[in-house]
Tab-separated table of C-alpha atoms in Angstrom:
chain	number	residue	atom	x	y	z
A	1	MET	CA	57.906	-2.545	442.417
A	2	THR	CA	55.277	-2.930	439.713
A	3	THR	CA	52.519	-0.548	438.749
A	4	ALA	CA	50.425	-3.323	437.165
A	5	PRO	CA	46.653	-2.833	437.517
A	6	THR	CA	45.256	-4.116	440.799
A	7	ARG	CA	41.584	-4.250	439.781
A	8	ASP	CA	41.521	-8.020	439.274
A	9	LEU	CA	43.099	-8.872	442.629
A	10	GLY	CA	40.889	-10.156	445.410
A	11	LEU	CA	41.079	-8.938	448.984
A	12	ALA	CA	43.659	-11.444	450.238
A	13	GLU	CA	45.610	-11.277	446.966
A	14	LEU	CA	45.932	-7.496	447.151
A	15	ALA	CA	46.905	-7.636	450.819
A	16	ALA	CA	49.619	-10.156	449.928
A	17	ALA	CA	50.877	-8.019	447.043
A	18	LEU	CA	51.202	-5.049	449.387
A	19	ALA	CA	52.957	-7.096	452.061
A	20	THR	CA	55.503	-8.465	449.572
A	21	GLY	CA	56.102	-5.079	447.962
A	22	THR	CA	54.910	-6.033	444.476
A	23	THR	CA	52.649	-2.995	444.543
A	24	SER	CA	52.110	-0.055	446.859
A	25	SER	CA	49.077	1.173	448.720
A	26	VAL	CA	49.241	4.528	446.942
A	27	THR	CA	49.169	2.679	443.612
A	28	ALA	CA	46.280	0.436	444.644
A	29	VAL	CA	44.236	3.190	446.260
A	30	THR	CA	44.842	5.664	443.428
A	31	SER	CA	43.771	3.019	440.916
A	32	ALA	CA	40.602	2.297	442.907
A	33	LEU	CA	39.751	5.993	443.266
A	34	ASP	CA	40.319	6.617	439.561
A	35	ARG	CA	38.029	3.727	438.630
A	36	ILE	CA	35.377	4.900	441.072
A	37	GLU	CA	35.380	8.458	439.800
A	38	ALA	CA	35.438	7.396	436.143
A	39	SER	CA	32.395	5.165	436.706
A	40	GLN	CA	30.268	7.581	438.729
A	41	ALA	CA	28.429	9.020	435.740
A	42	THR	CA	27.356	5.554	434.594
A	43	LEU	CA	27.572	2.995	437.403
A	44	ASN	CA	26.999	5.488	440.260
A	45	ALA	CA	28.058	3.137	443.052
A	46	PHE	CA	29.277	5.748	445.558
A	47	ARG	CA	27.579	8.456	447.585
A	48	MET	CA	30.817	9.912	448.921
A	49	ILE	CA	34.448	9.484	447.801
A	50	ARG	CA	37.338	10.097	450.213
A	51	ARG	CA	40.108	10.840	447.695
A	52	GLU	CA	42.243	13.233	449.733
A	53	GLN	CA	41.878	11.325	453.001
A	54	ALA	CA	42.314	7.906	451.412
A	55	LEU	CA	45.487	8.901	449.567
A	56	ALA	CA	46.968	10.299	452.785
A	57	GLU	CA	46.082	7.042	454.574
A	58	ALA	CA	47.607	5.039	451.711
A	59	ALA	CA	50.860	6.988	451.920
A	60	ASP	CA	50.942	6.305	455.657
A	61	ALA	CA	50.294	2.607	454.989
A	62	ASP	CA	53.254	2.506	452.591
A	63	ARG	CA	55.512	4.027	455.243
A	64	ARG	CA	54.343	1.429	457.748
A	65	LEU	CA	54.822	-1.408	455.261
A	66	ALA	CA	58.325	-0.169	454.458
A	67	ALA	CA	59.096	-0.160	458.193
A	68	GLY	CA	58.125	-3.824	458.415
A	69	GLU	CA	54.667	-3.485	459.948
A	70	ARG	CA	52.199	-6.169	458.874
A	71	LEU	CA	48.443	-6.132	459.343
A	72	PRO	CA	45.842	-8.238	457.516
A	73	LEU	CA	44.596	-5.393	455.297
A	74	LEU	CA	47.362	-2.816	455.607
A	75	GLY	CA	46.929	-0.431	452.670
A	76	VAL	CA	44.013	-2.275	451.025
A	77	PRO	CA	41.151	-0.116	449.626
A	78	ILE	CA	37.718	-1.029	451.032
A	79	ALA	CA	34.239	0.507	450.643
A	80	ILE	CA	31.452	0.714	453.198
A	81	LYS	CA	27.742	1.367	452.829
A	82	ASP	CA	26.345	4.802	453.622
A	83	ASP	CA	24.390	3.591	456.627
A	84	THR	CA	27.659	3.239	458.547
A	85	ASP	CA	29.500	6.079	460.263
A	86	ILE	CA	32.916	7.339	459.220
A	87	ALA	CA	34.323	10.110	461.373
A	88	GLY	CA	34.183	13.393	459.515
A	89	ALA	CA	31.491	12.340	457.009
A	90	PRO	CA	27.687	12.452	457.164
A	91	THR	CA	25.645	9.252	457.150
A	92	ALA	CA	22.795	10.105	454.797
A	93	PHE	CA	21.479	6.518	454.479
A	94	GLY	CA	20.032	7.256	451.047
A	95	CYS	CA	18.176	10.406	452.123
A	96	GLY	CA	18.413	13.886	450.685
A	97	GLY	CA	19.439	16.837	452.810
A	98	GLU	CA	22.341	18.167	454.827
A	99	PHE	CA	23.415	16.046	457.780
A	100	PRO	CA	26.103	16.562	460.412
A	101	ALA	CA	29.344	14.675	460.071
A	102	ALA	CA	29.802	11.690	462.339
A	103	THR	CA	32.227	12.396	465.147
A	104	GLU	CA	33.490	8.813	465.454
A	105	ASP	CA	33.890	5.741	463.295
A	106	ALA	CA	31.327	2.979	463.645
A	107	GLU	CA	32.709	-0.051	465.481
A	108	SER	CA	32.978	-2.031	462.237
A	109	VAL	CA	34.945	0.769	460.569
A	110	ARG	CA	37.190	1.097	463.603
A	111	ARG	CA	38.004	-2.597	463.376
A	112	LEU	CA	38.715	-2.441	459.643
A	113	ARG	CA	41.014	0.522	460.192
A	114	ALA	CA	42.756	-1.424	462.960
A	115	ALA	CA	43.367	-4.159	460.372
A	116	GLY	CA	44.979	-1.542	458.124
A	117	ALA	CA	42.205	-0.984	455.574
A	118	VAL	CA	41.913	2.294	453.664
A	119	ILE	CA	38.261	3.355	453.340
A	120	VAL	CA	37.913	4.909	449.881
A	121	GLY	CA	34.295	5.957	450.193
A	122	LYS	CA	30.693	5.266	451.127
A	123	THR	CA	28.444	3.389	448.740
A	124	ASN	CA	24.902	4.193	447.673
A	125	THR	CA	21.842	2.707	449.337
A	126	CYS	CA	18.142	3.343	448.936
A	127	GLU	CA	16.307	5.473	451.477
A	128	LEU	CA	16.772	3.903	454.914
A	129	GLY	CA	17.481	0.520	453.314
A	130	GLN	CA	13.834	-0.239	452.610
A	131	TRP	CA	13.883	-1.743	449.124
A	132	PRO	CA	15.828	-4.265	447.023
A	133	PHE	CA	16.705	-1.444	444.621
A	134	THR	CA	19.369	1.231	444.916
A	135	ASP	CA	17.956	4.508	443.714
A	136	ALA	CA	16.697	7.705	445.301
A	137	ALA	CA	16.063	11.308	444.371
A	138	ALA	CA	19.137	12.277	446.407
A	139	PHE	CA	21.653	10.453	444.178
A	140	GLY	CA	19.916	8.853	441.185
A	141	TYR	CA	20.210	5.223	440.096
A	142	THR	CA	22.983	2.757	440.797
A	143	ALA	CA	23.313	0.368	437.854
A	144	ASN	CA	24.178	-3.319	437.677
A	145	PRO	CA	27.680	-4.007	436.281
A	146	TRP	CA	26.238	-6.999	434.395
A	147	HIS	CA	23.568	-4.957	432.615
A	148	ALA	CA	23.331	-1.172	432.477
A	149	GLN	CA	19.526	-1.167	432.485
A	150	ARG	CA	19.083	-3.501	435.463
A	151	THR	CA	19.240	-2.815	439.185
A	152	PRO	CA	22.083	-4.333	441.219
A	153	GLY	CA	19.540	-4.898	443.975
A	154	GLY	CA	19.503	-3.316	447.370
A	155	SER	CA	19.750	-1.985	449.742
A	156	SER	CA	23.520	-2.697	449.624
A	157	GLY	CA	23.464	-2.201	445.858
A	158	GLY	CA	26.244	0.356	445.803
A	159	SER	CA	28.610	-1.977	447.665
A	160	ALA	CA	27.682	-4.889	445.387
A	161	ALA	CA	28.119	-2.827	442.222
A	162	ALA	CA	31.496	-1.565	443.432
A	163	VAL	CA	32.817	-5.075	444.054
A	164	ALA	CA	31.301	-6.670	440.943
A	165	ALA	CA	32.779	-3.894	438.775
A	166	GLY	CA	36.227	-4.320	440.307
A	167	LEU	CA	36.285	-0.849	441.848
A	168	VAL	CA	37.240	-2.380	445.219
A	169	PRO	CA	38.066	-5.987	446.147
A	170	ALA	CA	35.416	-6.214	448.890
A	171	ALA	CA	32.901	-4.074	450.750
A	172	LEU	CA	30.695	-3.936	453.802
A	173	GLY	CA	26.924	-3.878	453.437
A	174	SER	CA	24.006	-4.397	455.753
A	175	ASP	CA	21.132	-6.860	455.616
A	176	GLY	CA	17.735	-6.218	457.223
A	177	ALA	CA	15.573	-8.310	454.879
A	178	GLY	CA	18.141	-9.613	452.401
A	179	SER	CA	20.021	-6.404	451.623
A	180	VAL	CA	23.412	-8.137	451.337
A	181	ARG	CA	22.231	-11.432	449.855
A	182	ILE	CA	19.888	-9.966	447.221
A	183	PRO	CA	22.443	-7.651	445.559
A	184	ALA	CA	25.043	-10.419	445.846
A	185	ALA	CA	22.702	-12.718	443.907
A	186	TRP	CA	21.997	-10.102	441.245
A	187	THR	CA	25.672	-9.133	440.757
A	188	HIS	CA	27.308	-12.609	440.898
A	189	LEU	CA	28.981	-12.192	444.278
A	190	VAL	CA	29.328	-13.984	447.574
A	191	GLY	CA	27.345	-12.186	450.257
A	192	ILE	CA	27.443	-13.230	453.903
A	193	LYS	CA	24.670	-12.262	456.297
A	194	PRO	CA	26.181	-13.298	459.643
A	195	GLN	CA	24.651	-14.097	462.998
A	196	ARG	CA	23.032	-11.079	464.649
A	197	GLY	CA	25.712	-9.155	466.519
A	198	ARG	CA	28.660	-10.820	464.762
A	199	ILE	CA	29.618	-7.452	463.271
A	200	SER	CA	28.698	-4.677	465.659
A	201	THR	CA	26.176	-2.070	464.529
A	202	TRP	CA	27.486	0.431	467.105
A	203	PRO	CA	26.797	3.350	467.598
A	204	LEU	CA	23.442	1.598	467.375
A	205	ALA	CA	23.066	-1.007	470.122
A	206	GLU	CA	21.031	-2.882	467.507
A	207	SER	CA	19.671	-1.870	464.120
A	208	PHE	CA	16.015	-1.968	463.084
A	209	ASN	CA	15.002	-3.787	466.261
A	210	GLY	CA	17.514	-6.550	465.636
A	211	LEU	CA	16.554	-7.253	462.020
A	212	THR	CA	19.552	-5.572	460.408
A	213	VAL	CA	23.083	-6.910	460.609
A	214	ASN	CA	26.269	-5.858	458.869
A	215	GLY	CA	27.634	-8.281	456.288
A	216	THR	CA	30.276	-8.665	453.614
A	217	LEU	CA	30.443	-8.776	449.812
A	218	ALA	CA	33.303	-10.205	447.744
A	219	ARG	CA	33.960	-12.309	444.667
A	220	THR	CA	35.146	-15.314	446.664
A	221	VAL	CA	34.034	-17.046	449.813
A	222	SER	CA	37.469	-16.730	451.381
A	223	ASP	CA	37.569	-12.958	450.841
A	224	ALA	CA	34.040	-12.492	452.217
A	225	ALA	CA	34.960	-14.609	455.251
A	226	LEU	CA	38.218	-12.707	455.802
A	227	LEU	CA	36.462	-9.348	455.750
A	228	LEU	CA	33.810	-10.744	458.088
A	229	ASP	CA	36.434	-11.825	460.614
A	230	LEU	CA	38.246	-8.497	460.515
A	231	ALA	CA	35.071	-6.429	460.890
A	232	SER	CA	33.645	-8.665	463.637
A	233	GLY	CA	33.687	-8.106	467.354
A	234	PRO	CA	31.551	-6.443	469.980
A	235	ASN	CA	31.291	-2.960	471.318
A	236	PRO	CA	30.463	-2.795	475.051
A	237	GLY	CA	27.135	-1.172	474.189
A	238	ASP	CA	25.912	-3.922	471.848
A	239	LEU	CA	22.696	-5.738	472.725
A	240	HIS	CA	23.727	-8.901	470.874
A	241	THR	CA	27.121	-10.541	471.418
A	242	PRO	CA	27.359	-14.033	469.898
A	243	PRO	CA	30.312	-16.259	470.819
A	244	ALA	CA	33.507	-15.338	469.015
A	245	LEU	CA	34.274	-17.309	465.841
A	246	ARG	CA	37.046	-17.272	463.251
A	247	VAL	CA	34.901	-17.860	460.200
A	248	SER	CA	37.803	-17.793	457.737
A	249	GLU	CA	39.316	-20.817	459.474
A	250	ALA	CA	36.508	-22.862	457.909
A	251	VAL	CA	37.803	-22.123	454.396
A	252	GLY	CA	39.027	-25.451	453.056
A	253	ARG	CA	37.681	-27.405	456.028
A	254	ASP	CA	35.837	-30.613	455.181
A	255	PRO	CA	32.298	-30.224	456.530
A	256	GLY	CA	31.666	-33.959	456.282
A	257	ARG	CA	28.591	-35.444	454.639
A	258	LEU	CA	25.696	-33.117	455.368
A	259	ARG	CA	21.927	-33.447	455.225
A	260	ILE	CA	20.719	-30.506	453.151
A	261	ALA	CA	17.086	-29.577	452.550
A	262	LEU	CA	16.284	-28.067	449.163
A	263	SER	CA	13.365	-25.724	449.860
A	264	LEU	CA	11.738	-23.759	447.065
A	265	SER	CA	8.615	-22.831	449.013
A	266	ILE	CA	7.992	-19.113	449.357
A	267	PRO	CA	7.381	-17.703	452.846
A	268	PHE	CA	3.911	-16.238	453.276
A	269	THR	CA	3.380	-12.872	451.631
A	270	ALA	CA	0.195	-10.885	451.248
A	271	THR	CA	0.719	-10.669	447.481
A	272	CYS	CA	1.052	-13.202	444.677
A	273	THR	CA	4.605	-14.475	444.263
A	274	LYS	CA	6.081	-17.085	441.949
A	275	LEU	CA	9.570	-18.515	441.502
A	276	ASN	CA	11.135	-17.848	438.102
A	277	ARG	CA	11.705	-21.134	436.245
A	278	GLU	CA	15.288	-20.329	435.297
A	279	ILE	CA	16.165	-19.584	438.909
A	280	ALA	CA	14.503	-22.821	440.032
A	281	ALA	CA	16.597	-24.714	437.495
A	282	GLN	CA	19.810	-23.016	438.622
A	283	VAL	CA	19.129	-23.794	442.281
A	284	HIS	CA	18.452	-27.430	441.363
A	285	ALA	CA	21.794	-27.392	439.527
A	286	VAL	CA	23.517	-26.194	442.705
A	287	ALA	CA	21.790	-29.014	444.578
A	288	ASN	CA	23.186	-31.499	442.076
A	289	VAL	CA	26.697	-30.164	442.638
A	290	LEU	CA	26.227	-30.655	446.372
A	291	ARG	CA	25.161	-34.238	445.706
A	292	ARG	CA	28.284	-34.828	443.619
A	293	LEU	CA	30.293	-33.489	446.552
A	294	GLY	CA	28.825	-36.260	448.697
A	295	HIS	CA	26.049	-34.461	450.535
A	296	SER	CA	22.517	-35.752	450.902
A	297	VAL	CA	20.173	-33.203	449.333
A	298	THR	CA	16.443	-33.777	449.788
A	299	VAL	CA	13.554	-31.715	448.499
A	300	ALA	CA	11.915	-30.705	451.775
A	301	ASP	CA	10.064	-27.420	451.999
A	302	LEU	CA	10.579	-25.302	455.091
A	303	HIS	CA	7.198	-23.917	456.155
A	304	TYR	CA	7.557	-20.655	458.059
A	305	GLY	CA	3.965	-20.019	459.099
A	306	LEU	CA	2.213	-16.677	459.456
A	307	LEU	CA	3.894	-15.596	462.680
A	308	VAL	CA	7.234	-14.820	461.015
A	309	GLY	CA	5.656	-12.209	458.763
A	310	ALA	CA	3.493	-10.818	461.532
A	311	THR	CA	6.589	-10.153	463.634
A	312	PHE	CA	8.651	-8.724	460.770
A	313	LEU	CA	6.543	-5.690	459.907
A	314	PRO	CA	6.433	-4.026	463.357
A	315	ARG	CA	10.181	-4.425	463.724
A	316	SER	CA	10.924	-3.199	460.213
A	317	LEU	CA	8.586	-0.217	460.031
A	318	THR	CA	9.254	1.088	463.525
A	319	GLY	CA	12.904	0.860	462.477
A	320	VAL	CA	12.173	3.015	459.439
A	321	ARG	CA	10.458	5.557	461.663
A	322	ALA	CA	13.415	5.652	464.075
A	323	ALA	CA	15.992	5.983	461.282
A	324	LEU	CA	14.063	8.848	459.713
A	325	ALA	CA	13.701	10.587	463.092
A	326	GLU	CA	17.496	10.478	463.428
A	327	ARG	CA	17.711	12.629	460.274
A	328	PRO	CA	15.514	15.682	460.922
A	329	GLY	CA	14.849	17.649	457.778
A	330	ALA	CA	15.599	14.701	455.482
A	331	ARG	CA	14.130	14.912	451.989
A	332	VAL	CA	12.609	11.519	451.229
A	333	ASP	CA	10.128	9.771	448.959
A	334	ALA	CA	6.438	9.772	449.882
A	335	ARG	CA	6.670	5.995	450.296
A	336	THR	CA	9.256	6.484	453.017
A	337	ARG	CA	6.927	8.891	454.837
A	338	THR	CA	4.099	6.386	454.556
A	339	ASN	CA	6.257	3.592	455.948
A	340	ALA	CA	7.360	5.800	458.838
A	341	THR	CA	3.710	6.548	459.617
A	342	MET	CA	2.941	2.835	459.549
A	343	GLY	CA	5.825	2.404	461.986
A	344	LEU	CA	4.050	4.747	464.385
A	345	LEU	CA	0.817	2.763	464.073
A	346	LEU	CA	2.592	-0.566	464.574
A	347	GLY	CA	4.606	0.662	467.544
A	348	PRO	CA	2.272	-0.957	470.120
A	349	ALA	CA	2.833	-4.356	468.467
A	350	LEU	CA	6.622	-4.172	468.687
A	351	GLY	CA	6.942	-5.757	472.114
A	352	ALA	CA	4.857	-8.772	471.116
A	353	ALA	CA	6.811	-9.109	467.877
A	354	ARG	CA	10.094	-9.205	469.768
A	355	ALA	CA	8.722	-11.631	472.355
A	356	ALA	CA	7.723	-14.115	469.621
A	357	GLU	CA	11.287	-14.686	468.428
A	358	PRO	CA	12.187	-17.492	470.892
A	359	LEU	CA	9.049	-19.364	469.825
A	360	LEU	CA	10.067	-19.040	466.199
A	361	HIS	CA	13.563	-20.289	467.042
A	362	ARG	CA	12.106	-23.384	468.634
A	363	ARG	CA	9.535	-24.060	465.938
A	364	ILE	CA	11.747	-23.497	462.898
A	365	GLY	CA	14.709	-24.945	464.749
A	366	ARG	CA	12.928	-28.315	464.832
A	367	PHE	CA	13.369	-28.496	461.070
A	368	PHE	CA	17.101	-28.731	461.737
A	369	ASP	CA	16.655	-31.904	463.759
A	370	ASP	CA	16.561	-33.609	460.356
A	371	TYR	CA	18.749	-31.302	458.294
A	372	ASP	CA	22.067	-29.524	458.770
A	373	LEU	CA	21.457	-26.723	456.271
A	374	VAL	CA	18.794	-25.365	453.930
A	375	LEU	CA	19.415	-24.531	450.277
A	376	ALA	CA	16.931	-22.063	448.785
A	377	PRO	CA	16.716	-19.406	446.074
A	378	THR	CA	17.945	-15.990	447.130
A	379	THR	CA	15.440	-14.165	444.928
A	380	ALA	CA	12.341	-15.208	442.995
A	381	THR	CA	13.252	-13.239	439.868
A	382	PRO	CA	16.359	-12.073	438.019
A	383	PRO	CA	17.351	-8.415	438.555
A	384	PRO	CA	14.493	-6.129	437.474
A	385	SER	CA	14.706	-2.984	435.407
A	386	LEU	CA	16.646	-0.051	436.777
A	387	HIS	CA	13.410	1.959	436.734
A	388	ALA	CA	11.049	-0.697	438.067
A	389	MET	CA	10.079	1.346	441.142
A	390	ASP	CA	9.499	4.600	439.271
A	391	ALA	CA	6.154	6.306	439.930
A	392	LEU	CA	4.762	3.408	441.965
A	393	GLY	CA	2.686	4.033	445.055
A	394	THR	CA	3.324	2.318	448.378
A	395	SER	CA	1.056	-0.660	447.717
A	396	ALA	CA	2.401	-1.287	444.204
A	397	THR	CA	5.953	-0.978	445.501
A	398	ASP	CA	5.263	-3.579	448.187
A	399	THR	CA	3.786	-5.893	445.562
A	400	LEU	CA	6.866	-5.478	443.368
A	401	ILE	CA	9.427	-6.102	446.071
A	402	THR	CA	7.654	-9.142	447.494
A	403	ALA	CA	7.303	-10.610	443.992
A	404	CYS	CA	11.046	-10.192	443.437
A	405	CYS	CA	12.444	-10.967	446.872
A	406	PRO	CA	10.270	-13.146	449.134
A	407	TYR	CA	12.973	-15.564	450.295
A	408	THR	CA	15.476	-13.765	452.490
A	409	TRP	CA	13.646	-11.829	455.214
A	410	PRO	CA	12.711	-14.696	457.608
A	411	TRP	CA	16.369	-15.222	458.505
A	412	ASN	CA	16.516	-11.596	459.644
A	413	VAL	CA	13.645	-12.232	462.043
A	414	LEU	CA	15.490	-15.291	463.348
A	415	GLY	CA	18.869	-13.543	463.454
A	416	TRP	CA	20.607	-16.615	462.014
A	417	PRO	CA	23.355	-16.643	459.360
A	418	SER	CA	22.956	-17.180	455.636
A	419	ILE	CA	25.244	-16.898	452.635
A	420	ASN	CA	24.443	-16.159	449.002
A	421	VAL	CA	26.484	-17.986	446.398
A	422	PRO	CA	26.372	-17.251	442.664
A	423	ALA	CA	24.140	-19.803	440.925
A	424	GLY	CA	24.844	-18.880	437.319
A	425	PHE	CA	23.019	-16.797	434.748
A	426	THR	CA	19.708	-16.684	432.949
A	427	ALA	CA	19.503	-17.133	429.187
A	428	ALA	CA	19.628	-13.319	428.974
A	429	GLY	CA	22.922	-13.260	430.888
A	430	LEU	CA	21.525	-11.955	434.184
A	431	PRO	CA	23.104	-13.240	437.421
A	432	VAL	CA	21.063	-15.188	439.969
A	433	GLY	CA	21.938	-16.707	443.334
A	434	ALA	CA	21.180	-19.418	445.843
A	435	GLN	CA	21.380	-19.112	449.604
A	436	LEU	CA	22.614	-21.557	452.203
A	437	MET	CA	20.890	-21.068	455.566
A	438	GLY	CA	21.859	-22.383	458.987
A	439	THR	CA	20.952	-22.034	462.630
A	440	ALA	CA	22.652	-19.835	465.231
A	441	ASN	CA	26.403	-19.370	464.834
A	442	SER	CA	26.659	-21.684	461.830
A	443	GLU	CA	28.799	-19.343	459.696
A	444	PRO	CA	31.790	-21.749	459.655
A	445	LEU	CA	29.633	-24.584	458.318
A	446	LEU	CA	28.052	-22.334	455.693
A	447	VAL	CA	31.475	-21.097	454.589
A	448	SER	CA	32.975	-24.568	454.326
A	449	VAL	CA	30.120	-25.740	452.074
A	450	ALA	CA	30.211	-22.543	449.998
A	451	VAL	CA	33.936	-23.053	449.391
A	452	GLN	CA	33.198	-26.561	448.126
A	453	LEU	CA	30.686	-25.098	445.677
A	454	GLU	CA	33.130	-22.418	444.576
A	455	SER	CA	35.804	-25.034	443.845
A	456	GLU	CA	33.343	-26.734	441.466
A	457	LEU	CA	31.526	-23.772	439.935
A	458	ARG	CA	34.456	-21.283	439.823
A	459	TRP	CA	32.192	-18.259	439.747
A	460	ASP	CA	35.193	-16.097	440.642
A	461	ARG	CA	36.390	-16.377	437.040
A	462	ASP	CA	33.326	-14.608	435.646
A	463	ARG	CA	33.572	-10.838	435.192
A	464	PRO	CA	31.168	-8.399	433.565
A	465	SER	CA	32.173	-6.530	430.428
A	466	PRO	CA	33.163	-3.027	431.658
A	467	TRP	CA	30.530	-0.990	429.848
A	468	TRP	CA	30.817	1.707	432.523
A	469	GLU	CA	34.325	2.573	431.312
A	470	ARG	CA	33.213	3.530	427.810
């Protein structure tokens, strides 16, 4: 038995170390909890830490391991986002106030526990997941491990910060307009937004009218795919149940020579948006790597049209209204109240917005008659200042977030999978990302290509300097 630090081990590596007895779950979980608690005053990645419960679960995992039991994640510390229920803990979803404890685990948590994972805590998220920033009056600011004065993104910024800082080897997030992919891009991680319904959102039959899905964050494609497989599977109450897939089986699989469209065009927004030149250059560099790998990469802009945006807002803002109504007495920002009011006004348009999705599938799906995948930027800018949203009104906030993050939300309307891969750094050392986008149930293809990129770019070797430990 060794008590060597476990912070640098990935998800599969730590699971293997536990299975072979080179470390113990109590050691690994204690180390994770100590790092989390030591970083809270600076990094602030967690809303709730389960020290007592997690250590008891780790001790139980060690007993089971000693008895010969083997499960994929037995004894491995994992974090989940605070929009997901854990029995015995409230689900504040970024809001202030006192909320009742959940009586049951969410389906995704139940499945991770069944795989042996130890949930060490719930990570910070902005109010009701609305913005690509992770800050709120209820908990303060979550910082980016790569730069203390920059946001890690959002709304899964706490999960991304926790993984990028090495507090946990992987984490669950959720993605309703890019909320897994954006923080993955801005913290140098792999972030998988899977097909709608791949990971159950139960006890919600669907989340935010089908826009929001649960996804995974990790340093490597294989770890993100492994966590995706273990969290996946339906609950009988789910509205969306895609065909079962083993996404991790695509790791190392040759995808063949693919036709990939490089699209830098920005989907329609009501405000002025522009792609940062350094990000454009980094995405072109990723395209060149794909060409060296034997793929055909063609500059071919995907034009979304106005209908995608017109259907997004009713689904999103009525979702905000419903999520706020589930938390009576919540203390929230005035912008959240405004968005909930807009959700009431847009309620009559929700049915038409939902009914338009098959048309969008057909129209945008025709683009894939000529291409297998799309490569695009994940964000239009590097990570903004930690305080970029401070004191802004609703309109100015909308202008800011669309200027930073105009690329990801259409795939939430479509419900199709996408994966962020690290695309390098700006001259100032800030991480940026690129996303691979496919049609329905294309996660295995996306993963196989992302693994090819990882083998060339080796982003898993890059780690931030641990300023949060000082």
